[in-house]
Coordinates of C-alpha atoms and ligand atoms in Angstrom, one line a residue:
X16 CA -12.8 -25.8 14.5
X17 CA -12.5 -25.2 18.0
X18 CA -14.6 -22.7 19.4
X19 CA -13.2 -18.6 20.1
X20 CA -12.9 -16.1 22.1
X21 CA -13.2 -12.8 22.2
X22 CA -14.1 -10.0 23.3
X23 CA -16.0 -6.3 24.7
X24 CA -16.7 -3.6 26.2
X25 CA -18.9 -2.2 28.1
X26 CA -19.4 1.4 27.1
X27 CA -22.4 4.0 29.0
X28 CA -22.8 6.6 31.5
X29 CA -22.0 5.5 34.8
X30 CA -25.2 3.4 36.9
X31 CA -26.9 2.7 34.3
X32 CA -26.2 -1.1 34.7
X33 CA -22.7 -2.3 32.7
X34 CA -21.1 -3.7 35.9
X35 CA -24.5 -5.3 37.4
X36 CA -25.2 -6.5 34.0
X37 CA -21.0 -7.6 33.2
X38 CA -21.9 -9.0 36.5
X39 CA -25.7 -10.9 36.3
X40 CA -23.8 -12.5 32.4
X41 CA -20.5 -13.8 33.6
X42 CA -20.7 -14.9 37.8
X43 CA -17.9 -12.5 37.7
X44 CA -16.8 -9.9 40.4
X45 CA -16.0 -6.8 37.4
X46 CA -15.2 -4.0 40.8
X47 CA -12.5 -5.9 41.9
X48 CA -11.4 -3.4 44.6
X49 CA -12.7 -2.7 48.1
X50 CA -13.4 1.1 46.7
X51 CA -15.7 0.2 43.8
X52 CA -17.4 -2.1 45.9
X53 CA -18.1 -0.1 48.7
X54 CA -18.6 3.0 46.9
X55 CA -20.5 1.5 44.1
X56 CA -18.4 2.7 41.4
X57 CA -15.8 1.5 38.8
X58 CA -13.3 2.7 39.2
X59 CA -11.0 0.9 37.2
X60 CA -11.1 -1.1 34.2
X61 CA -12.7 -4.9 35.5
X62 CA -11.8 -8.0 33.5
X63 CA -14.9 -11.1 33.0
X64 CA -15.7 -13.7 31.2
X65 CA -18.3 -16.5 29.7
X66 CA -19.3 -18.9 27.8
X67 CA -21.9 -18.3 25.5
X68 CA -24.7 -20.7 24.1
X69 CA -22.6 -21.2 21.2
X70 CA -19.5 -22.1 23.1
X71 CA -17.5 -19.6 22.1
X72 CA -15.9 -17.3 25.0
X73 CA -16.0 -13.4 25.3
X74 CA -14.4 -11.3 27.3
X75 CA -15.7 -8.3 28.8
X76 CA -13.6 -5.9 29.7
X77 CA -15.9 -3.5 32.4
X78 CA -14.9 -0.3 31.4
X79 CA -15.9 3.2 34.4
X80 CA -19.1 5.6 33.3
X81 CA -17.7 8.4 36.0
X82 CA -17.1 11.6 33.6
X83 CA -13.3 11.5 35.6
X84 CA -12.7 8.8 34.0
X85 CA -13.2 8.3 30.8
X86 CA -8.9 8.2 30.4
X87 CA -9.5 5.2 32.2
X88 CA -12.7 3.9 29.8
X89 CA -10.1 4.3 26.6
X90 CA -7.5 1.9 28.1
X91 CA -10.7 0.0 27.5
X92 CA -12.1 0.5 24.3
X93 CA -8.7 1.0 23.1
X94 CA -7.8 -2.5 21.6
X95 CA -10.5 -3.7 21.6
X96 CA -12.7 -4.3 18.1
X97 CA -16.7 -4.8 20.2
X98 CA -18.2 -3.1 22.1
X99 CA -21.4 -3.2 24.5
X100 CA -23.5 -0.3 25.1
X101 CA -25.8 0.4 27.2
X102 CA -27.9 2.9 28.7
X103 CA -30.5 3.2 31.9
X104 CA -34.5 2.8 30.5
X105 CA -35.2 5.1 33.3
X106 CA -32.3 7.8 32.5
X107 CA -32.2 7.5 28.3
X108 CA -29.1 8.5 27.1
X109 CA -27.0 11.3 29.2
X110 CA -24.0 13.1 28.5
X111 CA -21.7 10.5 29.0
X112 CA -23.1 8.2 27.0
X113 CA -22.4 10.9 24.2
X114 CA -19.0 10.8 25.1
X115 CA -18.7 7.3 25.3
X116 CA -20.3 7.4 21.2
X117 CA -18.4 10.3 20.6
X118 CA -15.1 8.8 22.1
X119 CA -15.7 5.0 19.5
X120 CA -16.0 6.7 16.5
X121 CA -13.6 8.8 16.7
X122 CA -11.9 5.5 18.0
X123 CA -13.4 3.2 15.0
X124 CA -14.8 0.8 16.9
X125 CA -18.8 -0.4 14.0
X126 CA -19.5 -3.4 16.1
X127 CA -21.4 -4.0 18.8
X128 CA -25.5 -3.9 20.9
X129 CA -27.2 -1.8 22.5
X130 CA -27.9 -3.4 26.1
X131 CA -31.5 -1.2 27.7
X132 CA -31.2 -2.4 31.0
X133 CA -32.2 -1.2 34.0
X134 CA -35.9 -2.2 32.3
X135 CA -37.7 -3.4 35.6
X136 CA -38.0 0.1 36.2
X137 CA -38.8 1.7 33.2
X138 CA -40.6 1.2 30.2
X139 CA -37.3 0.6 27.8
X140 CA -38.7 1.4 24.9
X141 CA -38.0 5.3 24.1
X142 CA -34.5 5.5 25.4
X143 CA -34.5 2.2 23.4
X144 CA -35.3 4.1 20.2
X145 CA -33.1 7.4 21.2
X146 CA -30.4 5.0 21.6
X147 CA -30.7 2.8 18.4
X148 CA -31.1 6.1 16.2
X149 CA -27.4 7.9 18.0
X150 CA -25.8 4.6 17.8
X151 CA -27.9 4.3 13.8
X152 CA -25.9 8.3 12.9
X153 CA -22.4 7.2 14.5
X154 CA -21.6 4.1 12.5
X155 CA -22.9 1.4 14.9
X156 CA -25.9 0.9 12.6
X157 CA -25.7 -2.8 12.6
X158 CA -25.7 -3.1 16.2
X159 CA -28.7 -4.7 18.0
X160 CA -31.0 -3.5 21.0
X161 CA -32.4 -5.9 23.0
X162 CA -34.4 -4.9 27.2
X163 CA -32.3 -6.1 30.1
X164 CA -32.4 -6.1 34.1
X165 CA -29.0 -6.8 35.3
X166 CA -31.5 -7.2 38.6
X167 CA -34.2 -9.2 37.4
X168 CA -32.5 -11.0 35.1
X169 CA -35.0 -10.3 32.5
X170 CA -34.1 -10.6 29.3
X171 CA -30.2 -11.7 29.5
X172 CA -31.3 -15.4 27.5
X173 CA -32.0 -12.9 24.2
X174 CA -28.7 -10.8 25.4
X175 CA -26.1 -14.1 25.3
X176 CA -27.6 -15.2 22.0
X177 CA -27.4 -11.1 20.4
X178 CA -24.0 -11.4 22.3
X179 CA -23.9 -15.9 20.3
X180 CA -24.5 -12.8 16.4
X181 CA -22.4 -10.0 17.6
X182 CA -19.9 -12.6 17.9
X183 CA -19.7 -14.2 15.3
X184 CA -20.2 -11.1 13.2
X185 CA -16.4 -9.9 14.0
X186 CA -13.2 -10.1 11.8
X187 CA -11.4 -12.5 12.4
X188 CA -8.4 -11.8 13.2
X189 CA -5.2 -12.8 11.2
X190 CA -3.0 -15.2 13.4
X191 CA -0.5 -14.0 11.6
X192 CA -0.6 -9.9 12.5
X193 CA 2.7 -8.6 14.1
X194 CA 1.9 -8.8 17.8
X195 CA 1.8 -5.5 20.1
X196 CA 0.1 -5.9 23.1
X197 CA -1.4 -2.9 25.0
X198 CA -1.0 -3.7 28.8
X199 CA -3.3 -2.6 30.4
X200 CA -2.0 -3.7 34.0
X201 CA 0.9 -5.3 35.6
X202 CA 2.2 -6.4 38.7
X203 CA 3.9 -9.1 40.4
X204 CA 3.8 -12.4 41.3
X205 CA 6.0 -13.3 44.2
X206 CA 7.8 -16.3 42.9
X207 CA 7.3 -15.3 38.8
X208 CA 8.0 -12.2 38.6
X209 CA 7.1 -9.8 36.2
X210 CA 3.1 -10.1 34.7
X211 CA 1.1 -8.1 32.4
X212 CA -2.1 -8.2 31.0
X213 CA -4.0 -6.9 27.9
X214 CA -6.2 -7.5 24.6
X215 CA -4.6 -9.2 22.1
X216 CA -5.6 -7.7 19.2
X217 CA -4.1 -9.8 16.1
X218 CA -1.8 -12.3 16.1
X219 CA -0.2 -15.1 18.4
X220 CA 2.0 -14.6 20.9
X221 CA 3.5 -18.1 22.6
X222 CA 5.3 -19.4 25.1
X223 CA 9.2 -18.3 24.3
X224 CA 8.9 -16.2 22.4
X225 CA 10.6 -13.1 22.2
X226 CA 9.4 -9.6 22.0
X227 CA 10.3 -5.8 22.7
X228 CA 9.4 -3.6 25.6
X229 CA 10.2 0.4 24.6
X230 CA 13.1 -1.3 22.7
X231 CA 14.2 -3.8 25.1
X232 CA 14.6 -7.9 24.9
X233 CA 11.6 -9.8 27.0
X234 CA 10.7 -13.5 27.0
X235 CA 7.0 -14.3 27.5
X236 CA 8.3 -17.1 30.6
X237 CA 4.4 -18.0 30.9
X238 CA 1.5 -17.4 29.4
X239 CA -3.1 -17.4 30.8
X240 CA -6.0 -16.4 29.1
X241 CA -9.2 -16.6 30.6
X242 CA -6.7 -17.8 34.3
X243 CA -5.7 -20.8 32.5
X244 CA -2.2 -21.1 31.1
X245 CA -1.4 -22.2 28.0
X246 CA 1.3 -22.3 25.0
X247 CA 0.1 -19.9 22.9
X248 CA -2.6 -17.4 21.9
X249 CA -4.0 -16.6 18.5
X250 CA -6.0 -12.3 18.9
X251 CA -9.1 -11.9 19.5
X252 CA -7.9 -12.6 23.3
X253 CA -7.3 -11.7 26.8
X254 CA -4.5 -12.8 28.0
X255 CA -1.5 -12.8 31.1
X256 CA 2.0 -13.5 30.5
X257 CA 4.0 -13.8 32.7
X258 CA 7.4 -11.7 31.3
X259 CA 11.8 -12.2 31.7
X260 CA 13.8 -9.1 31.1
X261 CA 15.1 -6.6 32.6
X262 CA 11.7 -4.6 32.2
X263 CA 9.8 -2.7 34.7
X264 CA 5.8 -2.7 31.9
X265 CA 3.0 0.0 32.8
X266 CA -0.3 0.3 31.7
X267 CA -0.1 1.8 28.3
X268 CA 3.3 1.1 27.2
X269 CA 3.1 -1.9 24.2
X270 CA 4.7 -5.8 23.9
X271 CA 5.9 -6.0 20.2
X272 CA 7.4 -8.2 17.7
X273 CA 10.6 -7.3 17.2
X274 CA 11.2 -5.3 13.9
X275 CA 7.8 -5.1 13.2
X276 CA 6.5 -1.9 14.7
X277 CA 8.0 2.2 14.2
X278 CA 8.5 3.7 17.7
X279 CA 7.9 7.1 17.4
X280 CA 7.4 10.4 19.5
X281 CA 6.5 12.2 15.8
X282 CA 4.2 11.1 13.5
X283 CA 2.2 13.6 11.2
X284 CA -1.3 13.0 10.9
X285 CA -4.4 13.9 8.3
X286 CA -6.6 15.4 11.5
X287 CA -10.5 14.6 10.7
X288 CA -13.2 16.4 14.1
X289 CA -15.0 14.8 16.1
X290 CA -18.5 14.3 16.6
X291 CA -20.0 18.6 18.2
X292 CA -16.2 19.4 18.4
X293 CA -14.9 22.8 16.9
X294 CA -11.6 23.3 15.7
X295 CA -8.5 25.0 16.0
X296 CA -7.2 22.2 18.7
X297 CA -5.7 23.4 20.9
X298 CA -1.9 23.2 21.3
X299 CA -1.0 20.3 24.1
X300 CA -3.9 17.6 24.4
X301 CA -3.6 13.7 25.2
X302 CA -3.1 10.8 22.5
X303 CA -4.8 7.9 23.4
X304 CA -4.0 4.7 21.2
X305 CA -4.7 0.9 22.5
X306 CA -3.9 1.6 26.0
X307 CA -1.7 4.5 25.7
X308 CA -2.1 8.3 26.7
X309 CA 0.5 10.2 26.4
X310 CA 0.8 13.7 26.2
X311 CA 1.5 15.2 22.9
X312 CA 1.3 18.9 21.0
X313 CA -0.6 19.1 18.0
X314 CA 0.9 21.0 14.7
X315 CA -1.4 21.9 12.0
X316 CA 1.2 22.1 8.2
X317 CA -0.8 24.2 6.0
X318 CA -4.2 25.9 5.6
X319 CA -7.4 23.8 6.6
X320 CA -8.0 24.1 3.3
X321 CA -5.3 21.2 3.1
X322 CA -7.2 18.4 4.6
X323 CA -6.8 19.3 8.5
X324 CA -2.2 17.1 7.7
X325 CA -0.9 18.1 10.8
X326 CA 2.4 17.0 12.6
X327 CA 1.8 14.9 16.0
X328 CA 4.9 15.4 18.5
X329 CA 4.7 13.1 21.6
X330 CA 5.6 12.9 25.4
X331 CA 7.2 9.2 23.9
X332 CA 7.1 6.9 21.3
X333 CA 5.0 4.8 20.4
X334 CA 4.8 2.0 18.6
X335 CA 2.8 3.2 15.4
X336 CA 1.7 1.4 11.8
X337 CA -0.2 3.9 9.4
X338 CA -3.6 4.3 9.1
X339 CA -3.4 3.6 13.0
X340 CA -5.9 6.5 14.7
X341 CA -5.2 7.8 17.6
X342 CA -7.8 9.7 19.5
X343 CA -6.8 13.5 20.9
X344 CA -8.5 15.1 23.8
X345 CA -8.7 18.0 25.8
X346 CA -7.0 17.2 29.3
X347 CA -8.1 20.2 30.3
X348 CA -11.5 21.3 29.9
X349 CA -14.0 21.6 31.9
X350 CA -17.6 19.7 32.4
X351 CA -19.6 19.9 29.8
X352 CA -17.5 21.7 27.4
X353 CA -17.3 18.3 24.3
X354 CA -13.2 16.5 25.4
X355 CA -12.6 13.7 22.7
X356 CA -12.0 16.5 20.0
X357 CA -10.1 14.5 17.3
X358 CA -9.3 11.8 15.5
X359 CA -5.7 12.1 14.1
X360 CA -4.7 8.9 11.2
X361 CA -1.8 8.0 11.5
X362 CA 0.2 8.9 7.6
X363 CA 3.8 8.7 8.3
X364 CA 5.5 7.4 11.3
X365 CA 9.0 8.5 9.5
X366 CA 8.4 12.2 8.7
X367 CA 10.3 14.4 6.8
X368 CA 11.8 17.6 8.9
X369 CA 10.4 20.8 7.6
X370 CA 13.6 23.0 7.5
X371 CA 12.9 24.8 4.3
X372 CA 10.6 28.5 4.3
X373 CA 7.5 26.7 3.3
X374 CA 8.4 23.2 3.9
X375 CA 4.9 23.3 6.4
X376 CA 3.2 23.7 3.2
X377 CA 4.2 21.9 0.8
X378 CA 4.4 18.9 3.8
X379 CA 0.6 18.9 4.0
X380 CA 0.0 19.5 0.1
X381 CA 1.0 16.2 -0.2
X382 CA -0.2 14.7 2.9
X383 CA -3.3 16.2 1.7
X384 CA -3.4 12.9 -1.2
X385 CA -2.0 11.1 0.9
X386 CA -3.8 7.8 2.5
X387 CA -2.1 4.5 4.7
X388 CA 0.0 2.7 2.0
X389 CA 2.9 1.7 0.5
X390 CA 3.2 4.0 -3.0
X391 CA 2.7 7.4 -0.7
X392 CA 5.6 6.6 1.6
X393 CA 7.7 5.8 -1.0
X394 CA 6.8 9.5 -2.4
X395 CA 7.8 11.5 0.8
X396 CA 11.0 8.4 1.2
X397 CA 11.6 7.7 -1.8
X398 CA 13.6 5.0 -0.9
X399 CA 12.3 2.1 1.3
X400 CA 13.5 -1.6 2.0
X401 CA 11.2 -4.2 3.0
X402 CA 11.7 -4.3 6.4
X403 CA 11.4 -0.9 7.1
X404 CA 8.0 -0.6 4.9
X405 CA 6.7 -3.2 7.0
X406 CA 8.0 -1.2 10.3
X407 CA 5.8 0.9 8.7
X408 CA 2.8 -1.5 9.0
X409 CA 2.8 -1.2 5.1
X410 CA 2.6 -4.2 3.2
X411 CA 4.7 -3.0 -0.4
X412 CA 2.6 -2.5 -2.8
X413 CA 4.3 -3.9 -6.2
X414 CA 7.7 -5.6 -6.7
X415 CA 11.4 -4.6 -5.1
X416 CA 13.6 -2.7 -7.4
X417 CA 15.9 -4.7 -6.6
X418 CA 17.5 -7.1 -3.1
X419 CA 14.4 -5.7 -0.8
X420 CA 15.3 -2.2 -1.7
X421 CA 11.5 0.6 -3.4
X422 CA 11.4 2.8 -5.2
X423 CA 9.0 5.3 -5.7
X424 CA 8.4 5.2 -9.5
X425 CA 9.0 8.6 -10.2
X426 CA 12.3 8.8 -8.5
X427 CA 13.0 5.4 -10.3
X428 CA 12.8 6.4 -13.1
X429 CA 15.1 10.3 -12.6
X430 CA 17.7 8.1 -11.0
X431 CA 17.7 5.7 -14.5
X432 CA 17.8 9.4 -16.1
X433 CA 20.2 11.0 -14.5
X434 CA 22.6 8.3 -13.8
X435 CA 24.5 8.1 -18.2
X436 CA 24.4 12.1 -17.2
X437 CA 26.5 11.7 -14.3
X438 CA 28.0 8.5 -16.4
X439 CA 29.0 11.1 -19.0
X440 CA 30.7 13.6 -17.2
X441 CA 33.0 11.4 -15.4
X442 CA 34.0 9.7 -18.4
X443 CA 34.5 14.2 -19.6
X444 CA 36.2 14.9 -15.9
X445 CA 38.9 11.4 -15.4
X446 CA 39.4 11.1 -19.4
X447 CA 42.0 8.2 -18.6
X448 CA 40.1 5.9 -16.7
X449 CA 38.6 3.0 -17.7
X450 CA 34.7 4.2 -16.6
X451 CA 33.1 5.2 -13.6
X452 CA 33.1 3.6 -10.0
X453 CA 29.8 2.7 -9.2
X454 CA 30.8 3.6 -5.6
X455 CA 31.1 6.9 -7.1
X456 CA 28.0 6.1 -9.3
X457 CA 25.7 5.8 -5.6
X458 CA 27.5 8.6 -4.0
X459 CA 27.0 11.3 -7.1
X460 CA 23.1 9.6 -7.0
X461 CA 23.2 9.5 -3.2
X462 CA 21.8 6.2 -2.7
X463 CA 22.8 4.0 0.1
X464 CA 22.9 1.7 -2.1
X465 CA 25.8 0.1 -4.0
X466 CA 22.9 -2.4 -5.8
X467 CA 21.0 -0.2 -6.3
X468 CA 23.4 1.4 -9.2
X469 CA 24.1 -1.4 -10.1
X470 CA 19.9 -2.2 -11.2
X471 CA 19.7 1.6 -13.1
X472 CA 22.4 1.1 -14.9
X473 CA 20.9 -0.3 -18.6
X474 CA 22.8 -0.5 -22.2
X475 CA 24.3 1.2 -23.9
X476 CA 25.6 1.6 -20.2
X477 CA 28.2 -1.3 -18.4
X478 CA 29.1 -2.6 -15.3
X479 CA 32.3 -4.2 -15.5
X480 CA 35.3 -4.3 -12.3
X481 CA 33.4 -2.2 -10.1
X482 CA 33.0 0.2 -13.4
X483 CA 29.9 1.9 -15.4
X484 CA 31.3 2.4 -19.2
X485 CA 29.6 4.7 -21.2
X486 CA 28.6 4.9 -24.5
X487 CA 30.7 6.7 -26.1
X488 CA 33.7 4.3 -25.2
X489 CA 31.3 1.4 -26.2
X490 CA 31.0 3.0 -30.1
X491 CA 35.0 3.9 -30.0
X492 CA 35.5 -0.4 -29.3
X493 CA 32.9 -0.8 -32.4
X494 CA 33.7 2.5 -34.7
X495 CA 38.2 1.1 -33.6
X496 CA 36.8 -3.0 -34.9
X497 CA 37.5 -3.2 -38.9
X498 CA 34.5 -2.5 -40.5
X499 CA 33.3 -6.1 -42.0
X500 CA 34.2 -7.0 -37.7
X501 CA 31.8 -3.7 -36.4
X502 CA 29.8 -4.8 -39.7
X503 CA 29.3 -7.5 -38.0
X504 CA 29.5 -6.9 -34.6
X505 CA 26.7 -4.5 -35.4
X506 CA 24.2 -7.3 -36.8
X507 CA 24.4 -9.1 -33.7
X508 CA 23.5 -6.6 -31.6
X509 CA 20.4 -6.1 -33.2
X510 CA 20.1 -9.7 -32.8
X511 CA 20.9 -8.5 -29.0
X512 CA 18.8 -5.8 -28.6
X513 CA 15.2 -8.2 -29.4
X514 CA 16.4 -11.2 -27.8
X515 CA 18.8 -10.1 -25.3
X516 CA 20.0 -13.1 -23.1
X517 CA 20.0 -15.3 -26.1
X518 CA 23.4 -15.1 -27.5
X519 CA 25.1 -16.6 -30.6
X520 CA 24.7 -19.9 -31.8
X521 CA 27.3 -21.0 -33.2
X522 CA 26.5 -21.0 -36.9
X523 CA 25.3 -17.3 -37.0
X524 CA 29.2 -16.5 -35.0
X525 CA 30.4 -18.5 -38.2
X526 CA 27.9 -16.7 -40.8
X527 CA 29.0 -13.5 -39.8
X528 CA 32.9 -14.2 -40.1
X529 CA 33.0 -14.2 -36.0
X530 CA 35.2 -16.4 -35.1
X531 CA 37.9 -16.3 -32.3
X532 CA 40.1 -13.7 -32.5
X533 CA 37.4 -11.4 -34.4
X534 CA 35.2 -11.6 -31.5
X535 CA 38.3 -11.0 -29.1
X536 CA 39.2 -8.2 -31.0
X537 CA 35.3 -7.5 -30.3
X538 CA 35.2 -8.2 -26.4
X539 CA 38.5 -6.1 -25.7
X540 CA 37.0 -3.1 -27.8
X541 CA 33.8 -2.9 -25.4
X542 CA 32.0 -3.2 -28.3
X543 CA 30.4 -6.9 -27.0
X544 CA 30.5 -9.0 -23.3
X545 CA 32.3 -13.0 -23.1
X546 CA 30.6 -14.3 -20.8
X547 CA 32.2 -18.4 -21.6
X548 CA 34.3 -19.1 -24.7
X549 CA 32.1 -18.7 -27.7
X550 CA 28.4 -16.7 -25.2
X551 CA 29.5 -13.3 -26.5
X552 CA 26.0 -10.8 -25.3
X553 CA 25.5 -7.2 -25.7
X554 CA 27.8 -4.9 -23.3
X555 CA 25.1 -4.2 -19.9
X556 CA 23.5 -8.5 -20.5
X557 CA 25.2 -8.4 -17.1
X558 CA 23.9 -5.3 -15.7
X559 CA 20.1 -6.0 -16.4
X560 CA 20.7 -9.9 -16.0
X561 CA 20.4 -9.2 -12.4
X562 CA 17.7 -6.8 -12.4
X563 CA 15.7 -9.8 -13.3
X564 CA 16.8 -12.9 -11.3
X565 CA 16.8 -9.5 -8.2
X566 CA 12.7 -10.3 -9.2
X567 CA 13.0 -12.8 -7.9
X568 CA 11.6 -15.4 -5.1
X569 CA 15.0 -16.0 -3.5
X570 CA 17.3 -18.0 -3.9
X571 CA 16.3 -19.9 -7.4
X572 CA 17.5 -22.5 -9.6
X573 CA 19.5 -22.4 -12.7
X574 CA 16.3 -23.1 -14.8
X575 CA 14.8 -20.1 -13.0
X576 CA 17.7 -18.3 -14.4
X577 CA 16.5 -19.2 -17.6
X578 CA 13.1 -18.8 -17.8
X579 CA 12.8 -15.3 -16.8
X580 CA 15.4 -14.3 -18.6
X581 CA 14.0 -16.3 -21.6
X582 CA 17.1 -17.9 -22.6
X583 CA 18.7 -21.6 -22.6
X584 CA 21.4 -23.9 -20.2
X585 CA 23.8 -22.9 -22.9
X586 CA 23.6 -19.2 -21.5
X587 CA 21.8 -19.4 -18.8
X588 CA 25.0 -22.0 -16.4
X589 CA 27.6 -19.1 -17.7
X590 CA 25.9 -15.9 -17.3
X591 CA 25.4 -17.2 -14.1
X592 CA 29.0 -18.0 -13.2
X593 CA 29.6 -14.7 -14.9
X594 CA 27.6 -12.7 -12.6
X595 CA 28.6 -14.7 -9.5
X596 CA 32.9 -13.9 -10.2
X597 CA 31.1 -10.5 -10.2
X598 CA 29.6 -10.5 -7.8
X599 CA 25.9 -10.0 -8.6
X600 CA 24.5 -12.9 -8.1
X601 CA 26.1 -15.6 -5.1
X602 CA 26.1 -19.9 -5.3
X603 CA 23.6 -20.2 -1.8
X604 CA 24.0 -24.2 -2.1
X605 CA 24.8 -27.0 -5.1
X606 CA 20.8 -26.1 -7.0
X607 CA 20.5 -21.9 -5.5
X608 CA 21.5 -18.5 -6.2
X609 CA 20.6 -16.3 -5.1
X610 CA 21.0 -12.5 -6.3
X611 CA 23.0 -10.2 -3.8
Ligands
GDP16 N1 -33.8 -2.6 39.3 C1 -32.3 -2.1 38.5 N2 -31.3 -1.9 38.8 C2 -29.8 -2.0 38.5 C3 -30.5 -2.4 37.6 N3 -28.3 -3.0 36.8 C4 -27.9 -1.8 37.6 N4 -28.7 -1.4 38.3 C5 -28.1 -1.2 39.1 O1 -27.7 1.1 39.3 C6 -26.9 0.6 40.1 C7 -25.0 1.2 39.6 O2 -25.2 0.0 38.7 P1 -23.4 0.1 38.1 O3 -24.1 -1.5 37.3 O4 -22.5 0.1 39.5 O5 -23.2 0.6 37.0 P2 -22.5 1.4 36.3 O6 -21.6 2.4 36.5 O7 -23.1 1.4 34.5 O8 -21.3 0.8 35.7 C8 -26.5 -0.6 41.0 O9 -27.3 0.5 42.2 C9 -27.6 -1.7 40.7 O10 -27.9 -2.2 42.0 C10 -31.6 -3.0 36.8 O11 -31.3 -4.0 35.6 N5 -32.1 -2.7 37.1
MG17 MG1 -19.2 0.2 36.2

């Protein structure tokens, strides 16, 4: 396999040697600003990279350690999966060591190593042991700990080898994941327009791709990774994108795959207090995710006991998925007080309005049991399309009920109980009509798509000519037939109850005394469904077939339909033609059909 690239952020107290170490490892200058070099202080994020002994390449995002630049530090660490935590041997654990570690823990960073720098100035052992214990406590128990000196170069070879082990152990991100590139720098280059840089955590970007920035389409004109032109790049990587579009990108905005994220300024979350912080949370905070920092309001939804559910209102929309973690920071706190206050795990990106009295408490209860998955979402939203689930970051757990629609199982069974009632009531109110229009049933049940109604139709209900007929009509139909015919039809319906798509053979029809004339009467009475000459099924078999076919991979062939329905070509071919006529399936080409 070709060597990959990786991204590691630095962390640790100011002046502990982060930038010096990055410089020593890469030979590149992470402090790019004149002011930074004059003051010997990192103010902005710095970028530098090197090739490790294995051939793997690692880029560092060097963050400022000064307490005034916590926001910048979070922007650097936010999209990065691994950290090089730096503690000075001569100073040991300091306030920003603590604050950075709390931030990493809150963001859920679990991969890293510990470099105890300035080992030429003091015995590194005490600082190393202390810091190693603290990192382990914060979920970085696998971090190797190494004494080094950025000044003398002591320990650097060991550090390079440890970085190799670190990057080899990082989980490989999904190259097909949707892109969300948090911008950390944006600038204009004379002659080529807008350039943005960021850490691509997963997915793939290619020259020519269309992405979105705040809902505006942008085209990737050119692409660089680590200062080399490339045609495509797969996360994790540091990337620079040359963009075309009517846009003014800034740090904290994100380039995303169109349709793959939900841009929202409202999210329901589970709040977990950060180490050392105590509630209740102030109402106004700053939310950090990726390189973004956005003022927000936090509204607790229930009592503490209900799992600390809250609703976040962000000052501007962010592209979010369920399961995303936002770090909540108090921008107003003074020195010495904890500023990293909590983690907010996103549980819903399209939260329902809370209008009724007690709605907030109820919502808190629901969120207390919720996970960041499709099943939990469907409990709230009841029906969601494939695309909506994807934009919320949830692969659908089960199969669609029809045509890309997913339903909460309880809601679906509730609907299938309500449909016959609704149809019966309609028949009673409209005795002269031949059945309830599907559209009326859709409206009555408050469903967003007629196909959902059709999918709910089960025998003895049936759909014909856009109307749903009731059991009553079917029973009346059989009853209206001459007794021997009614008896024969009931026998057929018994057979069909066991094998709904195995239309009786000519021999069976003849044995029951059902000739063309008798069959025609039974069909007229609505007691049987005629699919083609000599092919009859129970009423409603068409709707049932359509619902089964909608679960097949689309489009499908006659033979796939045949085996899904458990029948022969003799029945499948005319049944599919019947479904085409009913608008429940449609032909794609000579051999394929799809559900509508
Ligand atoms: N003696 C010694 N000094 C170091 C070492 N690493 C950094 N320094 C010095 O410590 C100061 C702060 O280093 P810097 O890399 O800017 O720290 P940062 O704020 O963590 O990025 C500078 O004066 C460095 O020269 C080291 O390993 N040994
Ligand atoms: Mg620095």
